[in-house]
Amino acid sequence: MPTIKKLRVEIQLIQMKRLLLNDALPNEVRSGCCGEEVFEALLHQMRGICCGGYDGEALSNLMERISGMLSILGSEQALPPN
């Protein structure tokens, strides 16, 4: 995998982890579609791509999934507390 793409994915995963650690994030989001298990699966997928040979389609899929998660988590962060 090209270094720049690897760094881009790592930065997105770090952003995602930072958002997951925010106490203001609702429990439904933290334990649901954007929970730690999903984060770990994405991290595992990234490691597989890095170790198993570069696959452009798999990387694009991973980056789309991470981007979607960041959008969800970012919008949840922007919501005012109830």
PDB file of N, CA and C in Angstrom:
ATOM      1  N   MET A   1       0.853  -1.169   0.000  1.00  0.00           N
ATOM      2  CA  MET A   1       0.000   0.000   0.000  1.00  0.00           C
ATOM      3  C   MET A   1       0.902   1.236   0.000  1.00  0.00           C
ATOM      4  N   PRO A   2       0.584   2.196  -0.845  1.00  0.00           N
ATOM      5  CA  PRO A   2       1.374   3.428  -0.844  1.00  0.00           C
ATOM      6  C   PRO A   2       1.319   4.107   0.531  1.00  0.00           C
ATOM      7  N   THR A   3       2.436   4.644   0.939  1.00  0.00           N
ATOM      8  CA  THR A   3       2.555   5.250   2.273  1.00  0.00           C
ATOM      9  C   THR A   3       1.533   6.349   2.491  1.00  0.00           C
ATOM     10  N   ILE A   4       1.310   7.181   1.501  1.00  0.00           N
ATOM     11  CA  ILE A   4       0.371   8.295   1.678  1.00  0.00           C
ATOM     12  C   ILE A   4      -1.047   7.790   1.931  1.00  0.00           C
ATOM     13  N   LYS A   5      -1.446   6.728   1.252  1.00  0.00           N
ATOM     14  CA  LYS A   5      -2.784   6.163   1.474  1.00  0.00           C
ATOM     15  C   LYS A   5      -2.873   5.532   2.857  1.00  0.00           C
ATOM     16  N   LYS A   6      -1.808   4.846   3.262  1.00  0.00           N
ATOM     17  CA  LYS A   6      -1.784   4.240   4.588  1.00  0.00           C
ATOM     18  C   LYS A   6      -1.912   5.317   5.663  1.00  0.00           C
ATOM     19  N   LEU A   7      -1.178   6.404   5.517  1.00  0.00           N
ATOM     20  CA  LEU A   7      -1.258   7.497   6.483  1.00  0.00           C
ATOM     21  C   LEU A   7      -2.654   8.117   6.510  1.00  0.00           C
ATOM     22  N   ARG A   8      -3.262   8.263   5.350  1.00  0.00           N
ATOM     23  CA  ARG A   8      -4.606   8.834   5.283  1.00  0.00           C
ATOM     24  C   ARG A   8      -5.604   7.961   6.054  1.00  0.00           C
ATOM     25  N   VAL A   9      -5.521   6.646   5.860  1.00  0.00           N
ATOM     26  CA  VAL A   9      -6.423   5.732   6.567  1.00  0.00           C
ATOM     27  C   VAL A   9      -6.145   5.768   8.063  1.00  0.00           C
ATOM     28  N   GLU A  10      -4.876   5.775   8.439  1.00  0.00           N
ATOM     29  CA  GLU A  10      -4.527   5.823   9.862  1.00  0.00           C
ATOM     30  C   GLU A  10      -5.054   7.096  10.513  1.00  0.00           C
ATOM     31  N   ILE A  11      -4.951   8.214   9.827  1.00  0.00           N
ATOM     32  CA  ILE A  11      -5.447   9.480  10.372  1.00  0.00           C
ATOM     33  C   ILE A  11      -6.960   9.412  10.554  1.00  0.00           C
ATOM     34  N   GLN A  12      -7.664   8.838   9.579  1.00  0.00           N
ATOM     35  CA  GLN A  12      -9.117   8.717   9.700  1.00  0.00           C
ATOM     36  C   GLN A  12      -9.494   7.801  10.863  1.00  0.00           C
ATOM     37  N   LEU A  13      -8.758   6.714  11.044  1.00  0.00           N
ATOM     38  CA  LEU A  13      -9.032   5.817  12.172  1.00  0.00           C
ATOM     39  C   LEU A  13      -8.771   6.519  13.506  1.00  0.00           C
ATOM     40  N   ILE A  14      -7.736   7.326  13.564  1.00  0.00           N
ATOM     41  CA  ILE A  14      -7.446   8.083  14.786  1.00  0.00           C
ATOM     42  C   ILE A  14      -8.584   9.072  15.067  1.00  0.00           C
ATOM     43  N   GLN A  15      -9.071   9.752  14.024  1.00  0.00           N
ATOM     44  CA  GLN A  15     -10.195  10.676  14.204  1.00  0.00           C
ATOM     45  C   GLN A  15     -11.426   9.932  14.722  1.00  0.00           C
ATOM     46  N   MET A  16     -11.653   8.754  14.155  1.00  0.00           N
ATOM     47  CA  MET A  16     -12.803   7.950  14.570  1.00  0.00           C
ATOM     48  C   MET A  16     -12.670   7.540  16.032  1.00  0.00           C
ATOM     49  N   LYS A  17     -11.502   7.081  16.426  1.00  0.00           N
ATOM     50  CA  LYS A  17     -11.271   6.668  17.810  1.00  0.00           C
ATOM     51  C   LYS A  17     -11.448   7.847  18.759  1.00  0.00           C
ATOM     52  N   ARG A  18     -10.959   9.021  18.358  1.00  0.00           N
ATOM     53  CA  ARG A  18     -11.099  10.217  19.186  1.00  0.00           C
ATOM     54  C   ARG A  18     -12.574  10.544  19.400  1.00  0.00           C
ATOM     55  N   LEU A  19     -13.372  10.445  18.343  1.00  0.00           N
ATOM     56  CA  LEU A  19     -14.803  10.708  18.463  1.00  0.00           C
ATOM     57  C   LEU A  19     -15.484   9.662  19.344  1.00  0.00           C
ATOM     58  N   LEU A  20     -15.076   8.399  19.227  1.00  0.00           N
ATOM     59  CA  LEU A  20     -15.667   7.335  20.049  1.00  0.00           C
ATOM     60  C   LEU A  20     -15.351   7.525  21.531  1.00  0.00           C
ATOM     61  N   LEU A  21     -14.236   8.148  21.838  1.00  0.00           N
ATOM     62  CA  LEU A  21     -13.841   8.347  23.233  1.00  0.00           C
ATOM     63  C   LEU A  21     -14.519   9.552  23.886  1.00  0.00           C
ATOM     64  N   ASN A  22     -15.202  10.357  23.096  1.00  0.00           N
ATOM     65  CA  ASN A  22     -15.867  11.541  23.620  1.00  0.00           C
ATOM     66  C   ASN A  22     -17.051  11.120  24.495  1.00  0.00           C
ATOM     67  N   ASP A  23     -17.076  11.588  25.711  1.00  0.00           N
ATOM     68  CA  ASP A  23     -18.137  11.243  26.661  1.00  0.00           C
ATOM     69  C   ASP A  23     -19.512  11.745  26.241  1.00  0.00           C
ATOM     70  N   ALA A  24     -19.568  12.770  25.402  1.00  0.00           N
ATOM     71  CA  ALA A  24     -20.843  13.341  24.985  1.00  0.00           C
ATOM     72  C   ALA A  24     -21.546  12.485  23.931  1.00  0.00           C
ATOM     73  N   LEU A  25     -20.868  11.483  23.414  1.00  0.00           N
ATOM     74  CA  LEU A  25     -21.448  10.622  22.385  1.00  0.00           C
ATOM     75  C   LEU A  25     -22.528   9.745  23.015  1.00  0.00           C
ATOM     76  N   PRO A  26     -23.739   9.737  22.434  1.00  0.00           N
ATOM     77  CA  PRO A  26     -24.826   8.922  22.999  1.00  0.00           C
ATOM     78  C   PRO A  26     -24.461   7.433  23.030  1.00  0.00           C
ATOM     79  N   ASN A  27     -24.932   6.752  24.058  1.00  0.00           N
ATOM     80  CA  ASN A  27     -24.647   5.317  24.201  1.00  0.00           C
ATOM     81  C   ASN A  27     -25.166   4.498  23.029  1.00  0.00           C
ATOM     82  N   GLU A  28     -26.307   4.902  22.451  1.00  0.00           N
ATOM     83  CA  GLU A  28     -26.862   4.148  21.328  1.00  0.00           C
ATOM     84  C   GLU A  28     -25.877   4.106  20.169  1.00  0.00           C
ATOM     85  N   VAL A  29     -25.189   5.210  19.940  1.00  0.00           N
ATOM     86  CA  VAL A  29     -24.217   5.285  18.854  1.00  0.00           C
ATOM     87  C   VAL A  29     -22.957   4.524  19.234  1.00  0.00           C
ATOM     88  N   ARG A  30     -22.514   4.712  20.460  1.00  0.00           N
ATOM     89  CA  ARG A  30     -21.278   4.088  20.925  1.00  0.00           C
ATOM     90  C   ARG A  30     -21.362   2.568  20.936  1.00  0.00           C
ATOM     91  N   SER A  31     -22.537   2.036  21.202  1.00  0.00           N
ATOM     92  CA  SER A  31     -22.673   0.580  21.270  1.00  0.00           C
ATOM     93  C   SER A  31     -23.375   0.010  20.039  1.00  0.00           C
ATOM     94  N   GLY A  32     -23.781   0.867  19.125  1.00  0.00           N
ATOM     95  CA  GLY A  32     -24.514   0.413  17.942  1.00  0.00           C
ATOM     96  C   GLY A  32     -23.662   0.395  16.693  1.00  0.00           C
ATOM     97  N   CYS A  33     -24.158   1.076  15.679  1.00  0.00           N
ATOM     98  CA  CYS A  33     -23.546   1.032  14.349  1.00  0.00           C
ATOM     99  C   CYS A  33     -22.151   1.649  14.302  1.00  0.00           C
ATOM    100  N   CYS A  34     -21.773   2.400  15.302  1.00  0.00           N
ATOM    101  CA  CYS A  34     -20.460   3.054  15.304  1.00  0.00           C
ATOM    102  C   CYS A  34     -19.641   2.690  16.540  1.00  0.00           C
ATOM    103  N   GLY A  35     -19.895   1.545  17.110  1.00  0.00           N
ATOM    104  CA  GLY A  35     -19.246   1.173  18.361  1.00  0.00           C
ATOM    105  C   GLY A  35     -17.825   0.677  18.214  1.00  0.00           C
ATOM    106  N   GLU A  36     -17.278   0.305  19.350  1.00  0.00           N
ATOM    107  CA  GLU A  36     -15.901  -0.199  19.410  1.00  0.00           C
ATOM    108  C   GLU A  36     -15.699  -1.434  18.530  1.00  0.00           C
ATOM    109  N   GLU A  37     -16.716  -2.297  18.469  1.00  0.00           N
ATOM    110  CA  GLU A  37     -16.592  -3.508  17.654  1.00  0.00           C
ATOM    111  C   GLU A  37     -16.424  -3.159  16.186  1.00  0.00           C
ATOM    112  N   VAL A  38     -17.171  -2.163  15.742  1.00  0.00           N
ATOM    113  CA  VAL A  38     -17.075  -1.719  14.348  1.00  0.00           C
ATOM    114  C   VAL A  38     -15.699  -1.112  14.101  1.00  0.00           C
ATOM    115  N   PHE A  39     -15.231  -0.304  15.054  1.00  0.00           N
ATOM    116  CA  PHE A  39     -13.898   0.285  14.934  1.00  0.00           C
ATOM    117  C   PHE A  39     -12.835  -0.809  14.835  1.00  0.00           C
ATOM    118  N   GLU A  40     -12.922  -1.806  15.704  1.00  0.00           N
ATOM    119  CA  GLU A  40     -11.946  -2.903  15.693  1.00  0.00           C
ATOM    120  C   GLU A  40     -11.992  -3.668  14.370  1.00  0.00           C
ATOM    121  N   ALA A  41     -13.192  -3.851  13.813  1.00  0.00           N
ATOM    122  CA  ALA A  41     -13.318  -4.542  12.523  1.00  0.00           C
ATOM    123  C   ALA A  41     -12.654  -3.739  11.409  1.00  0.00           C
ATOM    124  N   LEU A  42     -12.829  -2.426  11.433  1.00  0.00           N
ATOM    125  CA  LEU A  42     -12.186  -1.577  10.431  1.00  0.00           C
ATOM    126  C   LEU A  42     -10.670  -1.607  10.581  1.00  0.00           C
ATOM    127  N   LEU A  43     -10.200  -1.577  11.814  1.00  0.00           N
ATOM    128  CA  LEU A  43      -8.762  -1.659  12.066  1.00  0.00           C
ATOM    129  C   LEU A  43      -8.205  -2.992  11.575  1.00  0.00           C
ATOM    130  N   HIS A  44      -8.928  -4.065  11.823  1.00  0.00           N
ATOM    131  CA  HIS A  44      -8.519  -5.389  11.353  1.00  0.00           C
ATOM    132  C   HIS A  44      -8.500  -5.443   9.823  1.00  0.00           C
ATOM    133  N   GLN A  45      -9.499  -4.824   9.212  1.00  0.00           N
ATOM    134  CA  GLN A  45      -9.551  -4.779   7.751  1.00  0.00           C
ATOM    135  C   GLN A  45      -8.343  -4.018   7.198  1.00  0.00           C
ATOM    136  N   MET A  46      -7.978  -2.911   7.849  1.00  0.00           N
ATOM    137  CA  MET A  46      -6.820  -2.141   7.397  1.00  0.00           C
ATOM    138  C   MET A  46      -5.546  -2.971   7.516  1.00  0.00           C
ATOM    139  N   ARG A  47      -5.392  -3.666   8.624  1.00  0.00           N
ATOM    140  CA  ARG A  47      -4.203  -4.512   8.804  1.00  0.00           C
ATOM    141  C   ARG A  47      -4.137  -5.601   7.741  1.00  0.00           C
ATOM    142  N   GLY A  48      -5.292  -6.167   7.400  1.00  0.00           N
ATOM    143  CA  GLY A  48      -5.335  -7.188   6.359  1.00  0.00           C
ATOM    144  C   GLY A  48      -4.888  -6.647   5.016  1.00  0.00           C
ATOM    145  N   ILE A  49      -5.320  -5.438   4.703  1.00  0.00           N
ATOM    146  CA  ILE A  49      -4.921  -4.819   3.445  1.00  0.00           C
ATOM    147  C   ILE A  49      -3.423  -4.550   3.444  1.00  0.00           C
ATOM    148  N   CYS A  50      -2.899  -4.074   4.565  1.00  0.00           N
ATOM    149  CA  CYS A  50      -1.467  -3.766   4.653  1.00  0.00           C
ATOM    150  C   CYS A  50      -0.611  -5.026   4.569  1.00  0.00           C
ATOM    151  N   CYS A  51      -1.038  -6.088   5.201  1.00  0.00           N
ATOM    152  CA  CYS A  51      -0.234  -7.315   5.258  1.00  0.00           C
ATOM    153  C   CYS A  51      -0.489  -8.253   4.081  1.00  0.00           C
ATOM    154  N   GLY A  52      -1.658  -8.177   3.500  1.00  0.00           N
ATOM    155  CA  GLY A  52      -2.038  -9.124   2.464  1.00  0.00           C
ATOM    156  C   GLY A  52      -1.782  -8.642   1.057  1.00  0.00           C
ATOM    157  N   GLY A  53      -1.083  -7.578   0.913  1.00  0.00           N
ATOM    158  CA  GLY A  53      -0.871  -7.040  -0.420  1.00  0.00           C
ATOM    159  C   GLY A  53      -1.877  -5.942  -0.712  1.00  0.00           C
ATOM    160  N   TYR A  54      -1.453  -4.992  -1.447  1.00  0.00           N
ATOM    161  CA  TYR A  54      -2.271  -3.822  -1.748  1.00  0.00           C
ATOM    162  C   TYR A  54      -3.384  -4.181  -2.707  1.00  0.00           C
ATOM    163  N   ASP A  55      -4.604  -3.861  -2.350  1.00  0.00           N
ATOM    164  CA  ASP A  55      -5.775  -4.068  -3.195  1.00  0.00           C
ATOM    165  C   ASP A  55      -6.536  -2.747  -3.229  1.00  0.00           C
ATOM    166  N   GLY A  56      -6.481  -2.082  -4.369  1.00  0.00           N
ATOM    167  CA  GLY A  56      -7.094  -0.763  -4.495  1.00  0.00           C
ATOM    168  C   GLY A  56      -8.573  -0.748  -4.182  1.00  0.00           C
ATOM    169  N   GLU A  57      -9.306  -1.772  -4.619  1.00  0.00           N
ATOM    170  CA  GLU A  57     -10.743  -1.822  -4.372  1.00  0.00           C
ATOM    171  C   GLU A  57     -11.047  -2.018  -2.889  1.00  0.00           C
ATOM    172  N   ALA A  58     -10.285  -2.902  -2.232  1.00  0.00           N
ATOM    173  CA  ALA A  58     -10.486  -3.130  -0.798  1.00  0.00           C
ATOM    174  C   ALA A  58     -10.171  -1.864  -0.008  1.00  0.00           C
ATOM    175  N   LEU A  59      -9.136  -1.152  -0.425  1.00  0.00           N
ATOM    176  CA  LEU A  59      -8.775   0.087   0.257  1.00  0.00           C
ATOM    177  C   LEU A  59      -9.856   1.144   0.055  1.00  0.00           C
ATOM    178  N   SER A  60     -10.373   1.252  -1.149  1.00  0.00           N
ATOM    179  CA  SER A  60     -11.446   2.216  -1.418  1.00  0.00           C
ATOM    180  C   SER A  60     -12.672   1.903  -0.573  1.00  0.00           C
ATOM    181  N   ASN A  61     -13.008   0.621  -0.459  1.00  0.00           N
ATOM    182  CA  ASN A  61     -14.141   0.193   0.359  1.00  0.00           C
ATOM    183  C   ASN A  61     -13.915   0.566   1.815  1.00  0.00           C
ATOM    184  N   LEU A  62     -12.717   0.301   2.319  1.00  0.00           N
ATOM    185  CA  LEU A  62     -12.389   0.633   3.706  1.00  0.00           C
ATOM    186  C   LEU A  62     -12.504   2.131   3.943  1.00  0.00           C
ATOM    187  N   MET A  63     -11.953   2.925   3.033  1.00  0.00           N
ATOM    188  CA  MET A  63     -11.984   4.376   3.196  1.00  0.00           C
ATOM    189  C   MET A  63     -13.423   4.908   3.147  1.00  0.00           C
ATOM    190  N   GLU A  64     -14.268   4.318   2.322  1.00  0.00           N
ATOM    191  CA  GLU A  64     -15.679   4.714   2.279  1.00  0.00           C
ATOM    192  C   GLU A  64     -16.372   4.398   3.590  1.00  0.00           C
ATOM    193  N   ARG A  65     -16.103   3.205   4.135  1.00  0.00           N
ATOM    194  CA  ARG A  65     -16.718   2.816   5.410  1.00  0.00           C
ATOM    195  C   ARG A  65     -16.283   3.746   6.530  1.00  0.00           C
ATOM    196  N   ILE A  66     -14.987   4.048   6.578  1.00  0.00           N
ATOM    197  CA  ILE A  66     -14.477   4.945   7.622  1.00  0.00           C
ATOM    198  C   ILE A  66     -15.069   6.341   7.452  1.00  0.00           C
ATOM    199  N   SER A  67     -15.136   6.830   6.237  1.00  0.00           N
ATOM    200  CA  SER A  67     -15.701   8.150   5.974  1.00  0.00           C
ATOM    201  C   SER A  67     -17.156   8.219   6.420  1.00  0.00           C
ATOM    202  N   GLY A  68     -17.910   7.165   6.131  1.00  0.00           N
ATOM    203  CA  GLY A  68     -19.307   7.119   6.575  1.00  0.00           C
ATOM    204  C   GLY A  68     -19.426   7.148   8.084  1.00  0.00           C
ATOM    205  N   MET A  69     -18.561   6.404   8.750  1.00  0.00           N
ATOM    206  CA  MET A  69     -18.571   6.372  10.213  1.00  0.00           C
ATOM    207  C   MET A  69     -18.217   7.746  10.783  1.00  0.00           C
ATOM    208  N   LEU A  70     -17.226   8.393  10.188  1.00  0.00           N
ATOM    209  CA  LEU A  70     -16.836   9.725  10.655  1.00  0.00           C
ATOM    210  C   LEU A  70     -17.986  10.717  10.477  1.00  0.00           C
ATOM    211  N   SER A  71     -18.723  10.583   9.386  1.00  0.00           N
ATOM    212  CA  SER A  71     -19.872  11.464   9.157  1.00  0.00           C
ATOM    213  C   SER A  71     -20.937  11.262  10.235  1.00  0.00           C
ATOM    214  N   ILE A  72     -21.219  10.007  10.540  1.00  0.00           N
ATOM    215  CA  ILE A  72     -22.221   9.701  11.569  1.00  0.00           C
ATOM    216  C   ILE A  72     -21.757  10.214  12.925  1.00  0.00           C
ATOM    217  N   LEU A  73     -20.525   9.892  13.279  1.00  0.00           N
ATOM    218  CA  LEU A  73     -20.004  10.315  14.584  1.00  0.00           C
ATOM    219  C   LEU A  73     -19.917  11.832  14.673  1.00  0.00           C
ATOM    220  N   GLY A  74     -19.502  12.480  13.606  1.00  0.00           N
ATOM    221  CA  GLY A  74     -19.408  13.940  13.596  1.00  0.00           C
ATOM    222  C   GLY A  74     -20.763  14.598  13.737  1.00  0.00           C
ATOM    223  N   SER A  75     -21.778  14.044  13.100  1.00  0.00           N
ATOM    224  CA  SER A  75     -23.117  14.621  13.208  1.00  0.00           C
ATOM    225  C   SER A  75     -23.689  14.398  14.601  1.00  0.00           C
ATOM    226  N   GLU A  76     -23.358  13.260  15.218  1.00  0.00           N
ATOM    227  CA  GLU A  76     -23.812  13.006  16.590  1.00  0.00           C
ATOM    228  C   GLU A  76     -23.145  13.973  17.561  1.00  0.00           C
ATOM    229  N   GLN A  77     -21.901  14.330  17.295  1.00  0.00           N
ATOM    230  CA  GLN A  77     -21.184  15.276  18.152  1.00  0.00           C
ATOM    231  C   GLN A  77     -21.805  16.667  18.056  1.00  0.00           C
ATOM    232  N   ALA A  78     -22.340  16.994  16.874  1.00  0.00           N
ATOM    233  CA  ALA A  78     -22.888  18.328  16.654  1.00  0.00           C
ATOM    234  C   ALA A  78     -24.275  18.507  17.246  1.00  0.00           C
ATOM    235  N   LEU A  79     -24.952  17.398  17.549  1.00  0.00           N
ATOM    236  CA  LEU A  79     -26.302  17.485  18.104  1.00  0.00           C
ATOM    237  C   LEU A  79     -26.264  18.062  19.514  1.00  0.00           C
ATOM    238  N   PRO A  80     -27.206  18.958  19.834  1.00  0.00           N
ATOM    239  CA  PRO A  80     -27.250  19.474  21.205  1.00  0.00           C
ATOM    240  C   PRO A  80     -27.722  18.376  22.152  1.00  0.00           C
ATOM    241  N   PRO A  81     -27.217  18.372  23.394  1.00  0.00           N
ATOM    242  CA  PRO A  81     -27.650  17.362  24.368  1.00  0.00           C
ATOM    243  C   PRO A  81     -29.130  17.518  24.700  1.00  0.00           C
ATOM    244  N   ASN A  82     -29.768  16.391  25.005  1.00  0.00           N
ATOM    245  CA  ASN A  82     -31.204  16.412  25.353  1.00  0.00           C
ATOM    246  C   ASN A  82     -31.404  16.842  26.776  1.00  0.00           C
TER     247      ASN A  82
END
